[in-house]
PDB file of C-alpha atoms in Angstrom:
ATOM      1  CA  ASP A 298       0.000   0.000   0.000  1.00 59.00           C
ATOM      2  CA  PRO A 299       1.422   3.422  -0.968  1.00 70.00           C
ATOM      3  CA  GLU A 300       0.784   5.077   2.411  1.00 73.00           C
ATOM      4  CA  GLY A 301       2.556   2.234   4.204  1.00 79.00           C
ATOM      5  CA  ALA A 302       5.533   2.534   1.865  1.00 84.00           C
ATOM      6  CA  GLU A 303       5.695   6.301   2.366  1.00 86.00           C
ATOM      7  CA  SER A 304       5.461   5.827   6.122  1.00 85.00           C
ATOM      8  CA  ASP A 305       8.373   3.374   6.011  1.00 85.00           C
ATOM      9  CA  LEU A 306      10.375   5.802   3.873  1.00 86.00           C
ATOM     10  CA  ARG A 307       9.753   8.654   6.334  1.00 87.00           C
ATOM     11  CA  LEU A 308      10.827   6.416   9.213  1.00 87.00           C
ATOM     12  CA  ALA A 309      13.993   5.399   7.345  1.00 86.00           C
ATOM     13  CA  VAL A 310      14.902   9.056   6.834  1.00 86.00           C
ATOM     14  CA  ILE A 311      14.458   9.740  10.531  1.00 84.00           C
ATOM     15  CA  ARG A 312      16.528   6.716  11.514  1.00 81.00           C
ATOM     16  CA  THR A 313      19.426   7.600   9.193  1.00 80.00           C
ATOM     17  CA  ARG A 314      19.796  11.046  10.734  1.00 78.00           C
ATOM     18  CA  GLY A 315      22.823  11.801  12.810  1.00 76.00           C
ATOM     19  CA  GLY A 316      26.561  11.686  12.772  1.00 75.00           C
ATOM     20  CA  GLN A 317      28.989   8.923  12.088  1.00 71.00           C
ATOM     21  CA  TYR A 318      28.404   5.776  14.121  1.00 77.00           C
ATOM     22  CA  VAL A 319      31.115   4.086  16.174  1.00 75.00           C
ATOM     23  CA  GLY A 320      32.847   1.538  13.965  1.00 81.00           C
ATOM     24  CA  GLU A 321      31.397   3.022  10.777  1.00 81.00           C
ATOM     25  CA  SER A 322      33.988   3.798   8.126  1.00 87.00           C
ATOM     26  CA  LYS A 323      34.060   7.135   6.333  1.00 87.00           C
ATOM     27  CA  ASP A 324      32.882   5.422   3.122  1.00 90.00           C
ATOM     28  CA  GLN A 325      29.952   3.795   4.911  1.00 87.00           C
ATOM     29  CA  PHE A 326      29.030   7.129   6.474  1.00 86.00           C
ATOM     30  CA  GLN A 327      29.156   8.910   3.090  1.00 88.00           C
ATOM     31  CA  SER A 328      27.067   6.144   1.548  1.00 88.00           C
ATOM     32  CA  ARG A 329      24.458   6.483   4.288  1.00 85.00           C
ATOM     33  CA  LEU A 330      24.332  10.254   3.749  1.00 86.00           C
ATOM     34  CA  LYS A 331      23.778   9.759   0.004  1.00 88.00           C
ATOM     35  CA  GLN A 332      21.021   7.221   0.652  1.00 88.00           C
ATOM     36  CA  ARG A 333      19.344   9.583   3.090  1.00 88.00           C
ATOM     37  CA  ALA A 334      19.559  12.488   0.631  1.00 89.00           C
ATOM     38  CA  PHE A 335      17.907  10.352  -2.046  1.00 89.00           C
ATOM     39  CA  MET A 336      15.119   9.329   0.349  1.00 90.00           C
ATOM     40  CA  VAL A 337      14.484  12.977   1.254  1.00 91.00           C
ATOM     41  CA  LYS A 338      14.256  13.851  -2.465  1.00 90.00           C
ATOM     42  CA  TRP A 339      11.806  10.991  -2.958  1.00 90.00           C
ATOM     43  CA  LEU A 340       9.643  12.397  -0.148  1.00 91.00           C
ATOM     44  CA  GLN A 341       9.789  15.856  -1.731  1.00 92.00           C
ATOM     45  CA  TYR A 342       8.579  14.295  -4.974  1.00 92.00           C
ATOM     46  CA  LEU A 343       5.680  12.571  -3.200  1.00 91.00           C
ATOM     47  CA  GLU A 344       4.732  15.816  -1.459  1.00 92.00           C
ATOM     48  CA  GLY A 345       4.928  17.730  -4.742  1.00 94.00           C
ATOM     49  CA  ARG A 346       2.795  15.095  -6.386  1.00 93.00           C
ATOM     50  CA  ARG A 347       0.186  15.421  -3.643  1.00 94.00           C
ATOM     51  CA  LEU A 348       0.138  19.228  -4.085  1.00 96.00           C
ATOM     52  CA  TYR A 349      -0.148  18.892  -7.862  1.00 96.00           C
ATOM     53  CA  GLN A 350      -3.026  16.418  -7.630  1.00 95.00           C
ATOM     54  CA  GLU A 351      -4.901  18.618  -5.163  1.00 96.00           C
ATOM     55  CA  GLY A 352      -4.270  21.719  -7.304  1.00 96.00           C
ATOM     56  CA  ASP A 353      -5.510  19.897 -10.394  1.00 95.00           C
ATOM     57  CA  ARG A 354      -8.614  18.716  -8.520  1.00 95.00           C
ATOM     58  CA  LEU A 355      -9.386  22.256  -7.329  1.00 95.00           C
ATOM     59  CA  TRP A 356      -8.848  23.732 -10.783  1.00 92.00           C
ATOM     60  CA  LYS A 357     -11.374  21.282 -12.229  1.00 90.00           C
ATOM     61  CA  LYS A 358     -13.818  22.284  -9.457  1.00 92.00           C
ATOM     62  CA  ARG A 359     -13.643  25.910 -10.668  1.00 91.00           C
ATOM     63  CA  GLN A 360     -11.256  27.037  -7.934  1.00 94.00           C
ATOM     64  CA  ALA A 361      -8.530  27.989 -10.389  1.00 94.00           C
ATOM     65  CA  SER A 362      -6.683  30.564  -8.265  1.00 95.00           C
ATOM     66  CA  ARG A 363      -6.316  28.149  -5.347  1.00 96.00           C
ATOM     67  CA  GLY A 364      -5.409  25.322  -7.716  1.00 96.00           C
ATOM     68  CA  LEU A 365      -2.717  27.473  -9.343  1.00 96.00           C
ATOM     69  CA  ALA A 366      -1.228  28.352  -5.946  1.00 96.00           C
ATOM     70  CA  LEU A 367      -0.901  24.657  -5.083  1.00 97.00           C
ATOM     71  CA  MET A 368       0.535  23.843  -8.513  1.00 97.00           C
ATOM     72  CA  LEU A 369       3.180  26.547  -8.063  1.00 97.00           C
ATOM     73  CA  ALA A 370       4.094  25.032  -4.686  1.00 96.00           C
ATOM     74  CA  ALA A 371       4.248  21.611  -6.357  1.00 96.00           C
ATOM     75  CA  GLU A 372       6.495  23.033  -9.074  1.00 96.00           C
ATOM     76  CA  LYS A 373       9.091  24.025  -6.440  1.00 95.00           C
ATOM     77  CA  ARG A 374       9.172  20.506  -5.019  1.00 94.00           C
ATOM     78  CA  TYR A 375       9.332  18.875  -8.453  1.00 94.00           C
ATOM     79  CA  ARG A 376      12.153  21.193  -9.494  1.00 93.00           C
ATOM     80  CA  ALA A 377      14.100  20.308  -6.323  1.00 91.00           C
ATOM     81  CA  THR A 378      13.954  16.614  -7.278  1.00 90.00           C
ATOM     82  CA  LEU A 379      14.789  16.997 -10.975  1.00 88.00           C
ATOM     83  CA  LYS A 380      18.287  15.493 -10.967  1.00 84.00           C
ATOM     84  CA  GLN A 381      17.367  12.490  -8.827  1.00 83.00           C
ATOM     85  CA  MET A 382      13.950  11.570 -10.164  1.00 85.00           C
ATOM     86  CA  ILE A 383      14.014  12.182 -13.928  1.00 82.00           C
ATOM     87  CA  ASP A 384      16.012   9.012 -14.612  1.00 81.00           C
ATOM     88  CA  PHE A 385      14.624   7.011 -11.709  1.00 82.00           C
ATOM     89  CA  ASP A 386      10.849   7.216 -12.198  1.00 82.00           C
ATOM     90  CA  PRO A 387       9.278   7.663 -15.658  1.00 85.00           C
ATOM     91  CA  ARG A 388       6.113   9.144 -14.086  1.00 87.00           C
ATOM     92  CA  TRP A 389       8.123  12.126 -12.877  1.00 89.00           C
ATOM     93  CA  GLU A 390       8.727  13.508 -16.374  1.00 90.00           C
ATOM     94  CA  LEU A 391       5.124  12.929 -17.476  1.00 92.00           C
ATOM     95  CA  GLU A 392       3.786  14.666 -14.367  1.00 93.00           C
ATOM     96  CA  TRP A 393       6.311  17.507 -14.704  1.00 94.00           C
ATOM     97  CA  THR A 394       5.282  18.121 -18.335  1.00 94.00           C
ATOM     98  CA  GLN A 395       1.581  18.155 -17.437  1.00 95.00           C
ATOM     99  CA  LEU A 396       2.176  20.379 -14.405  1.00 96.00           C
ATOM    100  CA  GLN A 397       4.062  22.890 -16.565  1.00 96.00           C
ATOM    101  CA  ALA A 398       1.263  22.830 -19.166  1.00 96.00           C
ATOM    102  CA  ASN A 399      -1.407  23.431 -16.504  1.00 95.00           C
ATOM    103  CA  ILE A 400       0.524  26.329 -14.962  1.00 96.00           C
ATOM    104  CA  LYS A 401       1.075  27.892 -18.388  1.00 96.00           C
ATOM    105  CA  LEU A 402      -2.619  27.541 -19.217  1.00 95.00           C
ATOM    106  CA  LEU A 403      -3.770  29.120 -15.952  1.00 94.00           C
ATOM    107  CA  LYS A 404      -1.269  31.964 -16.185  1.00 94.00           C
ATOM    108  CA  GLY A 405      -2.289  32.510 -19.816  1.00 94.00           C
ATOM    109  CA  ALA A 406      -5.876  32.868 -18.630  1.00 93.00           C
ATOM    110  CA  LYS A 407      -4.675  35.655 -16.264  1.00 95.00           C
ATOM    111  CA  ILE A 408      -5.474  33.618 -13.152  1.00 93.00           C
ATOM    112  CA  THR A 409      -3.812  35.050 -10.050  1.00 94.00           C
ATOM    113  CA  PRO A 410      -2.682  32.476  -7.486  1.00 95.00           C
ATOM    114  CA  GLU A 411      -4.509  32.639  -4.183  1.00 94.00           C
ATOM    115  CA  LYS A 412      -2.390  33.403  -1.133  1.00 96.00           C
ATOM    116  CA  ILE A 413      -2.077  30.224   0.923  1.00 95.00           C
ATOM    117  CA  SER A 414      -0.034  30.017   4.118  1.00 94.00           C
ATOM    118  CA  LYS A 415       3.113  27.897   4.207  1.00 94.00           C
ATOM    119  CA  GLU A 416       1.542  25.862   6.996  1.00 93.00           C
ATOM    120  CA  GLU A 417      -1.520  25.021   4.905  1.00 93.00           C
ATOM    121  CA  ILE A 418       0.611  24.100   1.899  1.00 94.00           C
ATOM    122  CA  GLN A 419       2.769  21.866   4.112  1.00 92.00           C
ATOM    123  CA  SER A 420      -0.352  20.258   5.572  1.00 92.00           C
ATOM    124  CA  ILE A 421      -1.677  19.450   2.097  1.00 93.00           C
ATOM    125  CA  ALA A 422       1.738  18.203   0.966  1.00 92.00           C
ATOM    126  CA  LEU A 423       2.028  15.840   3.910  1.00 89.00           C
ATOM    127  CA  GLY A 424      -1.501  14.491   3.510  1.00 85.00           C
ATOM    128  CA  PRO A 425      -2.034  11.624   5.947  1.00 82.00           C
ATOM    129  CA  PHE A 426       1.372  12.284   7.557  1.00 81.00           C
ATOM    130  CA  LYS A 427       0.670  15.835   8.744  1.00 74.00           C
ATOM    131  CA  ASP A 428       0.325  14.646  12.340  1.00 70.00           C
ATOM    132  CA  GLY A 429       3.493  12.558  12.406  1.00 64.00           C
ATOM    133  CA  LEU A 430       6.556  11.445  10.460  1.00 54.00           C
ATOM    134  CA  ALA A 431       6.534  14.801   8.661  1.00 47.00           C
ATOM    135  CA  SER A 432       9.412  15.668   6.379  1.00 44.00           C
ATOM    136  CA  GLY A 433       9.038  19.327   7.316  1.00 42.00           C
ATOM    137  CA  GLY A 434      11.507  18.836  10.154  1.00 42.00           C
ATOM    138  CA  LEU A 435      14.026  17.017   8.003  1.00 45.00           C
ATOM    139  CA  LYS A 436      17.020  18.835   6.583  1.00 41.00           C
ATOM    140  CA  ARG A 437      16.600  19.016   2.845  1.00 40.00           C
TER     141      ARG A 437
END
């Protein structure tokens, strides 16, 4: 189940936090840091995807300004994951292309994004994880 997998990923990021362990070589430590960085990028992608889907849903419900605001927030998260995700998950590029097309369409229609607080955007991005295992406290 996708929520269970995301929960496990969030837990793995939390557990890989910290300095070098006793007995851990420098190479092992660097490898763990790289793995953690990739997991954080994956979480950013999932959060961006959640924002994009909610923005798209709102746009189709005639709430274009709010939908655009969420899509712009999603765009930031997608852009942050570009290098890691473009070769790793083929959905990323398809979603990115569609997100860019939607933003261009809404901006072309002179839609002004609604002002949404950072807290509300983060809450939407985290979805079912807003009450725990949030990536908001993780160093990105």
